[in-house]
Amino acid sequence: MADFKVIGKDENKDKQAVQVVTGKLDFSADLHPGNKLYCRLKDSPYAAAKITSIDTSAAEALEGVAGILTYKNAGKLAPLGLSEEILCAGQEVAVVAATEPSIAEKAVQLINVEYDPLPFVTDPDEAMEPGAPLVYKEGESNVSTSELLRGDFEAGFAEADVVFETSVGWTNYFQHNTMETHSAIAWWEGDHLYSQCSSQNVFAAQAAVAGLMEIPLHKHHCISHGTGCGYGDKHFFGTLIMCPEHYYAALLSQMAGGKPVECVYSRYDNFTKSSNQFAIKADFKFGAKSDGTLTAIDCTFYADDANLGASFSGGASFPIRSTYKCPNGRFKAVGIKTNKPRTGAWRCVADPPGNWLTQVAIDQLAYELGMDPLEFRLKNHVTSDMPHQDSGLIYASNGIYECTVQPTDAIGWAQKWHAPGTRTLPDGRMHGIGMSASIDSHGQMSSPCGAIINFTADGKAQIATGITRAGCGTNTAHAHIVAEKLGLPYDDVSVGAQGVTDVCSDGGGQGGSTRTITVGAAFYAAAEDALQQLFARAEAQEGIPPFRAEGGKIIDSTGTEWTFADLVGAGGQLVARGYTWPKQLQREHLGFPIGTPCEVRGVCGAVCEVAVDTETGEVEILNFINCDDVGMSMFKQGTLNQLYGGLEIEIGQGMFFEHIVDKNTGITLNASQLTHRWPTPLDHDGNVEDVIIVETDDACGPFGCKGIGEPVLNSFGCIANAVYNATGVWVKEAPLTPQRLLKALGKA
Amino acid sequence: MTEKKNNGSGGKTRREFLRDAGLLAGGTAIGSSILLAACGGTETITNTITRTQTTTATESKFVDPIDGMEFDTLAALQAHFEAVHPMGAVEGLVTLNVNGKDHILQIKPHWDLAFVLREKLGLVGLKLSCDRGTCGTCTVVVDGKAIYSCMMLAMDAVGTKIETIEGLSDGAIMHPIQQAFLDKNAFQCGFCIPGYIMAAKAILGKTPNPTHNEVREGLSGHFCSCGNSKRIVEAVKAAGGG
């Protein structure tokens, strides 16, 4: 592995650290304080309905009201967003802009909406039944299915010694809960639209809102500086359904003569109008030899897609398809529409719930076969030199073995694992240990991106990046790549313009753990472009090739040196650009030549120990280790933050989060971070949290990197496995709350 | 909630003040949102935006927040102000002490402290995430205590000393708590961080050297959806010397 000068150094800080700790990083709601209009949204009380009339006259007459949107003047996103048809309780039916939030709130109350309520269904099992109310009335059913076949699964079962079937789920339906709710501010200068948004894809936001406002793209000047987290809910998939607030702000500003309008979701709006993680359940049938070797997998994943037009159910089988060697399989996916508030991809596509179900089912199978779950996994996991069993492509890196062995070694699995329900702690609680490991669908290079490096007259570099600062450390990782390639000290590269469509190159969508590697490749290429320009200038000053860059200098073959400042010149006129390369090997790997198409995937593992009080159902995490194959860590502290963050989020997903929708009305009952149970520092004990970084030197990524935007998506499965190991009882639904555990124990 | 006396509402209880102000609200012209920093201040501050980034610009105009009249000099404004709006004679005219400076503002009785700090004083370091006393992102320190500013009426903050993240540092030299967050890399997206830092200030003001669990307890009114509480707790402990 390379000996890096900048990359992976512990001491390197986030390039925007000072902005963050001083509160100066600007989020969209921070603009134009006191000099803007504020929006409030009116909600549908019905889970399914048709609007028969809307009377906004009393609201319009209220002093301070500047504009009101309904489906009649802003229904371009129907059937989602403002629409005559209502698909879930809490869907917006009007948006008001006023000079004060309280005036907008009063105006919302003065809007009179008449509905024709329609039958609805929020339970996905009921929605699958024939005759269930249809979510999309023009459809024939709420169900869509897809299937992927590998080998001959029937033959695989015929040769099995053991056939084991299990059903697991539902996993939890929960709110993405970004700390910054959806927000955007927009204003007009003539026929030019200016906006700042909370977005995971600022260039797509620019295009989508320009399209809706029917203005050419170059007249929409869009910014996303700080994004207070995005788990998929602030993404743009070519349409605006994920972030309609941006469109509402732009349209209301136009109606108000161009005055800045801020549209910021309330926490309730985020629950009912932005994305929630969908719940999934699955049926598994495994065929295995008596020594534990898998011969066939037949599984069906059912996803409650709520009212989202697309289905994410197919993604749920990715981990089971990718992680385990098995020549024969049938992988079915069933997408189900319900009248719940909308869903969307959360930290990868459907891998977190898909993983939870898979990790629990695999443990069940291992115990059925009388095997230690670690032994079963090591026997059946794919190896790093195997191509993906469905795509046939080799992996540019695959640390599945390391991610299985390193955390279990670190925790002392061999000494600590025991038969279920057999180890009592001195205080009377039961001890359990569980693990998980998987190859997930995120991490691919995607969408062509550009990158720009601007040099200043003193020979330092500023990177201009088309992505926002969402907290994953991506922009700082890119600064590492640029500094390393240019041979500049880390401090000589800063993050300049970011997420500004006027001056940056499109950085694509910040989803799927794709930006470090994809935009990173563009920055690597931009740094190469910079070096070529610097070498050409040195040659023009009678330097003799070949040149090299080292220690902040350009050196020719005779040892003559130029500083970057010498070559950039007094005007600072050196701009370098680069573009993403295709998803191919950048060096020989596993005997395959440069240019071979490849897989780049997130690979991770986890292990945890728990103490379970079988009288109260309380589960205490005693020890939790997250492990991720990160390719090579560019920005070490950012990598660590991602892994720690992934660990705490997975504990939340495994034991806490739940968006509860009343079955009788479709109304959200717990639209608050408190009752939805987002864990606080009192729920997490950092002293029991640990992480392991596995470096596999990815053969596709610049300097071997790959994305870690969605670290360790399987680790919440290891909690359920640990609780089984402690109690001998399976809790087959998430989150694993004391109530669910007591029920499983027959005590509630 | 107990009713309490406060100076800004002329010795009335908050309920009395709200009732009276509500009666007046319909007929009272509320002034410009521009702030008059009359006591010791010499400038009117507005936040402006350039096309590529936010900046804080300073303009030399002097605007009466109540009647909107503009003056070329502070002295002229002060003379006009004292003549036309003697203190106590204007409903909703209060003094808020923020980061050691007095600000005279005309506020409405239902405005919460978060709204006034953000929208009327431009102190946007505090964030709103739940706007209902749940998440901690709007935390400021009021008389040494960590307070959810979304849950405190601005009127109730009259006579107190309010500290916000902007008061900790001018941007060049970090407050020790900020330095600890930097040293421990204790942040990700950063949206919750100003709230955590202000809560830390209150914790350390009361318990200079807190234990691990004291810090966790002190921060239990905060969420970080990135999942960074391990390092946040470590940073606060480090700032306390532990």
CSV table of N, CA, C and O in Angstrom, one decimal, chain A residues 247-344:
chain,number,residue,atom,x,y,z
A,247,TYR,N,-39.7,24.1,-4.6
A,247,TYR,CA,-40.6,24.6,-5.6
A,247,TYR,C,-41.6,25.6,-5.0
A,247,TYR,O,-41.9,26.7,-5.5
A,248,TYR,N,-42.2,25.2,-3.8
A,248,TYR,CA,-43.1,26.1,-3.2
A,248,TYR,C,-42.5,27.5,-2.9
A,248,TYR,O,-43.2,28.5,-3.1
A,249,ALA,N,-41.3,27.5,-2.4
A,249,ALA,CA,-40.6,28.7,-2.0
A,249,ALA,C,-40.4,29.6,-3.3
A,249,ALA,O,-40.7,30.8,-3.3
A,250,ALA,N,-40.0,28.9,-4.4
A,250,ALA,CA,-39.8,29.7,-5.6
A,250,ALA,C,-41.1,30.3,-6.2
A,250,ALA,O,-41.1,31.4,-6.6
A,251,LEU,N,-42.1,29.5,-6.1
A,251,LEU,CA,-43.4,29.9,-6.7
A,251,LEU,C,-44.0,31.1,-5.8
A,251,LEU,O,-44.5,32.1,-6.3
A,252,LEU,N,-43.9,30.9,-4.5
A,252,LEU,CA,-44.5,31.9,-3.6
A,252,LEU,C,-43.7,33.2,-3.7
A,252,LEU,O,-44.3,34.3,-3.6
A,253,SER,N,-42.4,33.1,-3.9
A,253,SER,CA,-41.6,34.3,-4.0
A,253,SER,C,-42.0,35.0,-5.3
A,253,SER,O,-42.1,36.3,-5.4
A,254,GLN,N,-42.2,34.3,-6.4
A,254,GLN,CA,-42.6,34.9,-7.6
A,254,GLN,C,-44.0,35.6,-7.4
A,254,GLN,O,-44.1,36.8,-7.9
A,255,MET,N,-44.9,35.0,-6.7
A,255,MET,CA,-46.2,35.6,-6.5
A,255,MET,C,-46.0,36.9,-5.6
A,255,MET,O,-46.9,37.8,-5.6
A,256,ALA,N,-45.0,36.9,-4.8
A,256,ALA,CA,-44.8,38.0,-3.8
A,256,ALA,C,-43.8,39.1,-4.4
A,256,ALA,O,-43.2,39.8,-3.7
A,257,GLY,N,-43.6,39.0,-5.7
A,257,GLY,CA,-42.8,40.1,-6.3
A,257,GLY,C,-41.3,39.8,-6.2
A,257,GLY,O,-40.5,40.8,-6.3
A,258,GLY,N,-40.9,38.6,-5.8
A,258,GLY,CA,-39.5,38.3,-5.8
A,258,GLY,C,-38.9,38.4,-4.4
A,258,GLY,O,-37.8,38.0,-4.2
A,259,LYS,N,-39.7,38.8,-3.4
A,259,LYS,CA,-39.2,38.8,-2.0
A,259,LYS,C,-38.8,37.4,-1.6
A,259,LYS,O,-39.4,36.4,-1.9
A,260,PRO,N,-37.7,37.3,-0.7
A,260,PRO,CA,-37.3,36.0,-0.3
A,260,PRO,C,-38.4,35.3,0.5
A,260,PRO,O,-39.1,35.9,1.3
A,261,VAL,N,-38.6,34.0,0.1
A,261,VAL,CA,-39.6,33.2,0.8
A,261,VAL,C,-38.8,32.0,1.4
A,261,VAL,O,-38.1,31.3,0.6
A,262,GLU,N,-39.0,31.7,2.6
A,262,GLU,CA,-38.4,30.5,3.2
A,262,GLU,C,-39.5,29.5,3.4
A,262,GLU,O,-40.6,29.8,4.0
A,263,CYS,N,-39.3,28.3,3.0
A,263,CYS,CA,-40.2,27.2,3.2
A,263,CYS,C,-39.5,26.1,4.0
A,263,CYS,O,-38.6,25.4,3.5
A,264,VAL,N,-39.7,26.1,5.3
A,264,VAL,CA,-39.0,25.2,6.2
A,264,VAL,C,-40.1,24.2,6.8
A,264,VAL,O,-41.1,24.7,7.4
A,265,TYR,N,-39.9,23.0,6.7
A,265,TYR,CA,-40.8,22.0,7.2
A,265,TYR,C,-40.8,22.0,8.8
A,265,TYR,O,-39.7,22.1,9.3
A,266,SER,N,-41.9,21.9,9.4
A,266,SER,CA,-41.9,21.6,10.8
A,266,SER,C,-41.5,20.2,11.0
A,266,SER,O,-41.4,19.4,10.0
A,267,ARG,N,-41.3,19.8,12.2
A,267,ARG,CA,-41.0,18.4,12.5
A,267,ARG,C,-42.1,17.5,12.0
A,267,ARG,O,-41.9,16.4,11.4
A,268,TYR,N,-43.3,17.9,12.3
A,268,TYR,CA,-44.5,17.2,11.8
A,268,TYR,C,-44.5,17.0,10.3
A,268,TYR,O,-44.8,16.0,9.7
A,269,ASP,N,-44.2,18.1,9.6
A,269,ASP,CA,-44.1,18.1,8.1
A,269,ASP,C,-43.1,17.0,7.7
A,269,ASP,O,-43.3,16.3,6.7
A,270,ASN,N,-42.0,17.0,8.4
A,270,ASN,CA,-41.0,16.0,8.0
A,270,ASN,C,-41.5,14.6,8.2
A,270,ASN,O,-41.2,13.7,7.3
A,271,PHE,N,-42.3,14.3,9.2
A,271,PHE,CA,-42.8,13.0,9.4
A,271,PHE,C,-43.8,12.7,8.3
A,271,PHE,O,-43.9,11.5,7.8
A,272,THR,N,-44.6,13.6,7.9
A,272,THR,CA,-45.8,13.3,7.0
A,272,THR,C,-45.5,13.7,5.6
A,272,THR,O,-46.3,13.2,4.7
A,273,LYS,N,-44.5,14.5,5.3
A,273,LYS,CA,-44.3,14.9,3.9
A,273,LYS,C,-43.0,14.6,3.3
A,273,LYS,O,-42.7,14.8,2.1
A,274,SER,N,-42.0,14.2,4.2
A,274,SER,CA,-40.7,13.8,3.6
A,274,SER,C,-40.6,12.3,3.8
A,274,SER,O,-41.5,11.6,4.2
A,275,SER,N,-39.4,11.7,3.5
A,275,SER,CA,-39.3,10.3,3.4
A,275,SER,C,-39.3,9.6,4.8
A,275,SER,O,-38.7,10.1,5.7
A,276,ASN,N,-39.9,8.4,4.8
A,276,ASN,CA,-39.7,7.5,6.0
A,276,ASN,C,-39.1,6.2,5.4
A,276,ASN,O,-39.2,5.9,4.3
A,277,GLN,N,-38.4,5.5,6.3
A,277,GLN,CA,-37.8,4.2,6.0
A,277,GLN,C,-39.0,3.3,5.9
A,277,GLN,O,-39.9,3.2,6.7
A,278,PHE,N,-39.0,2.5,4.8
A,278,PHE,CA,-40.1,1.5,4.6
A,278,PHE,C,-39.9,0.3,5.5
A,278,PHE,O,-38.8,-0.1,5.7
A,279,ALA,N,-41.0,-0.3,5.9
A,279,ALA,CA,-40.9,-1.6,6.6
A,279,ALA,C,-40.8,-2.8,5.6
A,279,ALA,O,-41.4,-2.7,4.5
A,280,ILE,N,-40.1,-3.8,6.0
A,280,ILE,CA,-40.0,-5.0,5.1
A,280,ILE,C,-40.2,-6.2,6.0
A,280,ILE,O,-39.8,-6.3,7.1
A,281,LYS,N,-40.8,-7.2,5.4
A,281,LYS,CA,-40.8,-8.6,6.0
A,281,LYS,C,-40.3,-9.5,4.9
A,281,LYS,O,-40.3,-9.2,3.7
A,282,ALA,N,-39.9,-10.7,5.3
A,282,ALA,CA,-39.4,-11.7,4.3
A,282,ALA,C,-39.7,-13.1,4.7
A,282,ALA,O,-39.8,-13.4,5.9
A,283,ASP,N,-39.9,-13.9,3.7
A,283,ASP,CA,-40.0,-15.4,3.9
A,283,ASP,C,-38.7,-16.0,3.3
A,283,ASP,O,-38.4,-15.7,2.2
A,284,PHE,N,-38.1,-16.8,4.1
A,284,PHE,CA,-36.9,-17.5,3.6
A,284,PHE,C,-37.0,-19.0,3.6
A,284,PHE,O,-37.7,-19.6,4.4
A,285,LYS,N,-36.4,-19.6,2.6
A,285,LYS,CA,-36.3,-21.1,2.5
A,285,LYS,C,-34.9,-21.4,2.1
A,285,LYS,O,-34.4,-20.9,1.1
A,286,PHE,N,-34.2,-22.1,3.0
A,286,PHE,CA,-32.8,-22.4,2.7
A,286,PHE,C,-32.6,-23.9,2.5
A,286,PHE,O,-33.2,-24.7,3.2
A,287,GLY,N,-31.8,-24.3,1.6
A,287,GLY,CA,-31.4,-25.7,1.4
A,287,GLY,C,-29.9,-25.7,1.8
A,287,GLY,O,-29.1,-24.9,1.3
A,288,ALA,N,-29.5,-26.7,2.6
A,288,ALA,CA,-28.1,-26.8,3.0
A,288,ALA,C,-27.7,-28.3,3.1
A,288,ALA,O,-28.5,-29.1,3.5
A,289,LYS,N,-26.4,-28.5,2.9
A,289,LYS,CA,-25.8,-29.8,3.2
A,289,LYS,C,-25.7,-29.9,4.7
A,289,LYS,O,-25.7,-28.9,5.4
A,290,SER,N,-25.5,-31.2,5.2
A,290,SER,CA,-25.4,-31.3,6.7
A,290,SER,C,-24.2,-30.6,7.2
A,290,SER,O,-24.2,-30.3,8.4
A,291,ASP,N,-23.2,-30.4,6.4
A,291,ASP,CA,-22.0,-29.7,6.9
A,291,ASP,C,-22.2,-28.2,6.9
A,291,ASP,O,-21.3,-27.4,7.2
A,292,GLY,N,-23.4,-27.7,6.5
A,292,GLY,CA,-23.7,-26.3,6.5
A,292,GLY,C,-23.5,-25.6,5.1
A,292,GLY,O,-23.9,-24.4,5.0
A,293,THR,N,-23.1,-26.3,4.1
A,293,THR,CA,-22.9,-25.6,2.8
A,293,THR,C,-24.3,-25.4,2.2
A,293,THR,O,-25.1,-26.3,2.0
A,294,LEU,N,-24.5,-24.1,1.8
A,294,LEU,CA,-25.8,-23.7,1.2
A,294,LEU,C,-25.9,-24.3,-0.2
A,294,LEU,O,-24.9,-24.3,-1.0
A,295,THR,N,-27.1,-24.8,-0.5
A,295,THR,CA,-27.3,-25.4,-1.9
A,295,THR,C,-28.4,-24.6,-2.6
A,295,THR,O,-28.4,-24.5,-3.8
A,296,ALA,N,-29.3,-23.9,-1.9
A,296,ALA,CA,-30.4,-23.1,-2.5
A,296,ALA,C,-30.9,-22.1,-1.5
A,296,ALA,O,-31.0,-22.4,-0.3
A,297,ILE,N,-31.3,-21.0,-2.1
A,297,ILE,CA,-32.0,-20.0,-1.3
A,297,ILE,C,-33.3,-19.6,-2.1
A,297,ILE,O,-33.2,-19.3,-3.3
A,298,ASP,N,-34.4,-19.6,-1.4
A,298,ASP,CA,-35.6,-19.1,-2.0
A,298,ASP,C,-36.2,-18.1,-1.0
A,298,ASP,O,-36.5,-18.4,0.1
A,299,CYS,N,-36.3,-16.8,-1.5
A,299,CYS,CA,-36.7,-15.8,-0.5
A,299,CYS,C,-37.6,-14.8,-1.2
A,299,CYS,O,-37.5,-14.5,-2.4
A,300,THR,N,-38.5,-14.2,-0.4
A,300,THR,CA,-39.4,-13.2,-0.9
A,300,THR,C,-39.4,-12.0,0.1
A,300,THR,O,-39.6,-12.2,1.3
A,301,PHE,N,-39.1,-10.8,-0.4
A,301,PHE,CA,-39.0,-9.6,0.5
A,301,PHE,C,-40.3,-8.8,0.1
A,301,PHE,O,-40.5,-8.5,-1.0
A,302,TYR,N,-41.0,-8.5,1.2
A,302,TYR,CA,-42.2,-7.6,1.0
A,302,TYR,C,-41.9,-6.2,1.6
A,302,TYR,O,-41.6,-6.1,2.7
A,303,ALA,N,-42.1,-5.2,0.8
A,303,ALA,CA,-41.8,-3.8,1.2
A,303,ALA,C,-43.1,-3.0,1.3
A,303,ALA,O,-43.8,-3.0,0.3
A,304,ASP,N,-43.3,-2.3,2.4
A,304,ASP,CA,-44.4,-1.4,2.5
A,304,ASP,C,-43.9,0.0,1.9
A,304,ASP,O,-43.3,0.8,2.6
A,305,ASP,N,-44.2,0.2,0.6
A,305,ASP,CA,-43.6,1.4,-0.1
A,305,ASP,C,-44.5,2.6,0.2
A,305,ASP,O,-44.2,3.7,-0.3
A,306,ALA,N,-45.6,2.5,1.0
A,306,ALA,CA,-46.5,3.6,1.2
A,306,ALA,C,-47.0,4.1,-0.1
A,306,ALA,O,-47.3,3.3,-1.0
A,307,ASN,N,-47.0,5.4,-0.3
A,307,ASN,CA,-47.6,6.0,-1.5
A,307,ASN,C,-46.5,6.3,-2.6
A,307,ASN,O,-46.8,6.9,-3.5
A,308,LEU,N,-45.3,5.9,-2.3
A,308,LEU,CA,-44.3,6.2,-3.3
A,308,LEU,C,-44.5,5.4,-4.6
A,308,LEU,O,-44.8,4.2,-4.5
A,309,GLY,N,-44.5,6.0,-5.7
A,309,GLY,CA,-44.7,5.4,-7.0
A,309,GLY,C,-43.8,4.2,-7.3
A,309,GLY,O,-44.2,3.1,-7.7
A,310,ALA,N,-42.5,4.4,-7.0
A,310,ALA,CA,-41.6,3.3,-7.2
A,310,ALA,C,-41.6,2.3,-6.1
A,310,ALA,O,-42.1,2.6,-5.0
A,311,SER,N,-41.0,1.1,-6.3
A,311,SER,CA,-40.8,0.2,-5.2
A,311,SER,C,-39.3,-0.1,-4.9
A,311,SER,O,-38.6,-0.3,-5.9
A,312,PHE,N,-39.0,-0.1,-3.7
A,312,PHE,CA,-37.6,-0.4,-3.3
A,312,PHE,C,-37.4,-1.8,-2.9
A,312,PHE,O,-36.3,-2.2,-2.4
A,313,SER,N,-38.5,-2.6,-3.0
A,313,SER,CA,-38.4,-4.0,-2.5
A,313,SER,C,-37.3,-4.8,-3.1
A,313,SER,O,-36.7,-5.6,-2.4
A,314,GLY,N,-37.0,-4.6,-4.4
A,314,GLY,CA,-36.0,-5.4,-5.1
A,314,GLY,C,-34.6,-5.3,-4.4
A,314,GLY,O,-33.9,-6.2,-4.4
A,315,GLY,N,-34.4,-4.1,-3.9
A,315,GLY,CA,-33.0,-3.9,-3.3
A,315,GLY,C,-32.8,-4.7,-2.1
A,315,GLY,O,-31.6,-4.9,-1.6
A,316,ALA,N,-33.9,-5.1,-1.4
A,316,ALA,CA,-33.7,-5.8,-0.1
A,316,ALA,C,-32.9,-7.1,-0.2
A,316,ALA,O,-32.4,-7.6,0.7
A,317,SER,N,-33.0,-7.7,-1.4
A,317,SER,CA,-32.3,-9.0,-1.5
A,317,SER,C,-30.8,-8.9,-1.9
A,317,SER,O,-30.1,-9.9,-1.9
A,318,PHE,N,-30.4,-7.6,-2.1
A,318,PHE,CA,-29.0,-7.5,-2.5
A,318,PHE,C,-28.0,-8.1,-1.5
A,318,PHE,O,-27.1,-8.9,-1.9
A,319,PRO,N,-28.1,-7.9,-0.2
A,319,PRO,CA,-27.1,-8.5,0.7
A,319,PRO,C,-27.1,-10.0,0.7
A,319,PRO,O,-26.1,-10.6,0.7
A,320,ILE,N,-28.3,-10.6,0.7
A,320,ILE,CA,-28.3,-12.1,0.7
A,320,ILE,C,-27.8,-12.7,-0.6
A,320,ILE,O,-27.1,-13.7,-0.7
A,321,ARG,N,-28.0,-12.0,-1.7
A,321,ARG,CA,-27.5,-12.4,-3.0
A,321,ARG,C,-26.0,-12.3,-3.1
A,321,ARG,O,-25.4,-13.0,-3.8
A,322,SER,N,-25.5,-11.3,-2.4
A,322,SER,CA,-24.1,-10.9,-2.6
A,322,SER,C,-23.2,-11.6,-1.6
A,322,SER,O,-22.0,-11.8,-1.9
A,323,THR,N,-23.7,-11.8,-0.4
A,323,THR,CA,-22.8,-12.2,0.7
A,323,THR,C,-22.5,-13.7,0.8
A,323,THR,O,-21.5,-14.1,1.2
A,324,TYR,N,-23.5,-14.5,0.3
A,324,TYR,CA,-23.4,-15.9,0.6
A,324,TYR,C,-23.2,-16.7,-0.7
A,324,TYR,O,-23.9,-16.4,-1.7
A,325,LYS,N,-22.3,-17.6,-0.7
A,325,LYS,CA,-22.0,-18.5,-1.9
A,325,LYS,C,-23.2,-19.4,-2.0
A,325,LYS,O,-23.5,-20.2,-1.1
A,326,CYS,N,-23.9,-19.3,-3.1
A,326,CYS,CA,-25.0,-20.3,-3.3
A,326,CYS,C,-25.3,-20.3,-4.8
A,326,CYS,O,-25.6,-19.3,-5.4
A,327,PRO,N,-25.2,-21.5,-5.4
A,327,PRO,CA,-25.3,-21.6,-6.9
A,327,PRO,C,-26.8,-21.4,-7.4
A,327,PRO,O,-27.0,-21.1,-8.5
A,328,ASN,N,-27.7,-21.7,-6.5
A,328,ASN,CA,-29.1,-21.7,-6.9
A,328,ASN,C,-30.0,-20.8,-6.0
A,328,ASN,O,-29.9,-20.8,-4.8
A,329,GLY,N,-30.8,-20.0,-6.7
A,329,GLY,CA,-31.6,-19.1,-5.9
A,329,GLY,C,-32.8,-18.5,-6.6
A,329,GLY,O,-32.8,-18.4,-7.9
A,330,ARG,N,-33.8,-18.2,-5.8
A,330,ARG,CA,-34.9,-17.4,-6.4
A,330,ARG,C,-35.1,-16.2,-5.4
A,330,ARG,O,-35.3,-16.5,-4.2
A,331,PHE,N,-35.1,-15.0,-5.9
A,331,PHE,CA,-35.1,-13.8,-5.0
A,331,PHE,C,-36.3,-13.0,-5.5
A,331,PHE,O,-36.2,-12.3,-6.5
A,332,LYS,N,-37.4,-13.1,-4.7
A,332,LYS,CA,-38.6,-12.3,-5.2
A,332,LYS,C,-38.7,-11.1,-4.3
A,332,LYS,O,-38.3,-11.0,-3.2
A,333,ALA,N,-39.4,-10.1,-5.0
A,333,ALA,CA,-39.6,-8.8,-4.3
A,333,ALA,C,-41.1,-8.4,-4.5
A,333,ALA,O,-41.6,-8.6,-5.6
A,334,VAL,N,-41.7,-8.0,-3.5
A,334,VAL,CA,-43.1,-7.6,-3.5
A,334,VAL,C,-43.2,-6.2,-3.0
A,334,VAL,O,-42.9,-6.0,-1.8
A,335,GLY,N,-43.6,-5.3,-3.8
A,335,GLY,CA,-43.8,-3.9,-3.4
A,335,GLY,C,-45.3,-3.7,-3.1
A,335,GLY,O,-46.1,-4.1,-3.9
A,336,ILE,N,-45.6,-3.0,-2.0
A,336,ILE,CA,-47.0,-2.9,-1.5
A,336,ILE,C,-47.3,-1.4,-1.3
A,336,ILE,O,-46.5,-0.7,-0.6
A,337,LYS,N,-48.3,-0.9,-1.9
A,337,LYS,CA,-48.7,0.5,-1.7
A,337,LYS,C,-49.7,0.5,-0.5
A,337,LYS,O,-50.6,-0.3,-0.4
A,338,THR,N,-49.5,1.5,0.4
A,338,THR,CA,-50.4,1.8,1.5
A,338,THR,C,-50.6,3.3,1.6
A,338,THR,O,-49.8,4.1,1.0
A,339,ASN,N,-51.5,3.7,2.4
A,339,ASN,CA,-51.8,5.1,2.6
A,339,ASN,C,-51.1,5.7,3.8
A,339,ASN,O,-51.6,6.5,4.6
A,340,LYS,N,-49.8,5.3,4.0
A,340,LYS,CA,-49.0,5.8,5.0
A,340,LYS,C,-48.3,7.0,4.4
A,340,LYS,O,-48.1,7.2,3.2
A,341,PRO,N,-47.7,7.9,5.3
A,341,PRO,CA,-46.9,9.0,4.8
A,341,PRO,C,-45.7,8.4,4.0
A,341,PRO,O,-45.2,7.3,4.3
A,342,ARG,N,-45.2,9.1,3.0
A,342,ARG,CA,-44.4,8.5,2.0
A,342,ARG,C,-43.1,7.9,2.5
A,342,ARG,O,-42.6,8.3,3.6
A,343,THR,N,-42.5,7.0,1.7
A,343,THR,CA,-41.3,6.4,2.1
A,343,THR,C,-40.2,6.8,1.1
A,343,THR,O,-40.5,7.4,0.1
A,344,GLY,N,-39.0,6.4,1.4
A,344,GLY,CA,-37.9,6.6,0.5
A,344,GLY,C,-36.7,5.9,1.0
A,344,GLY,O,-36.7,5.4,2.1
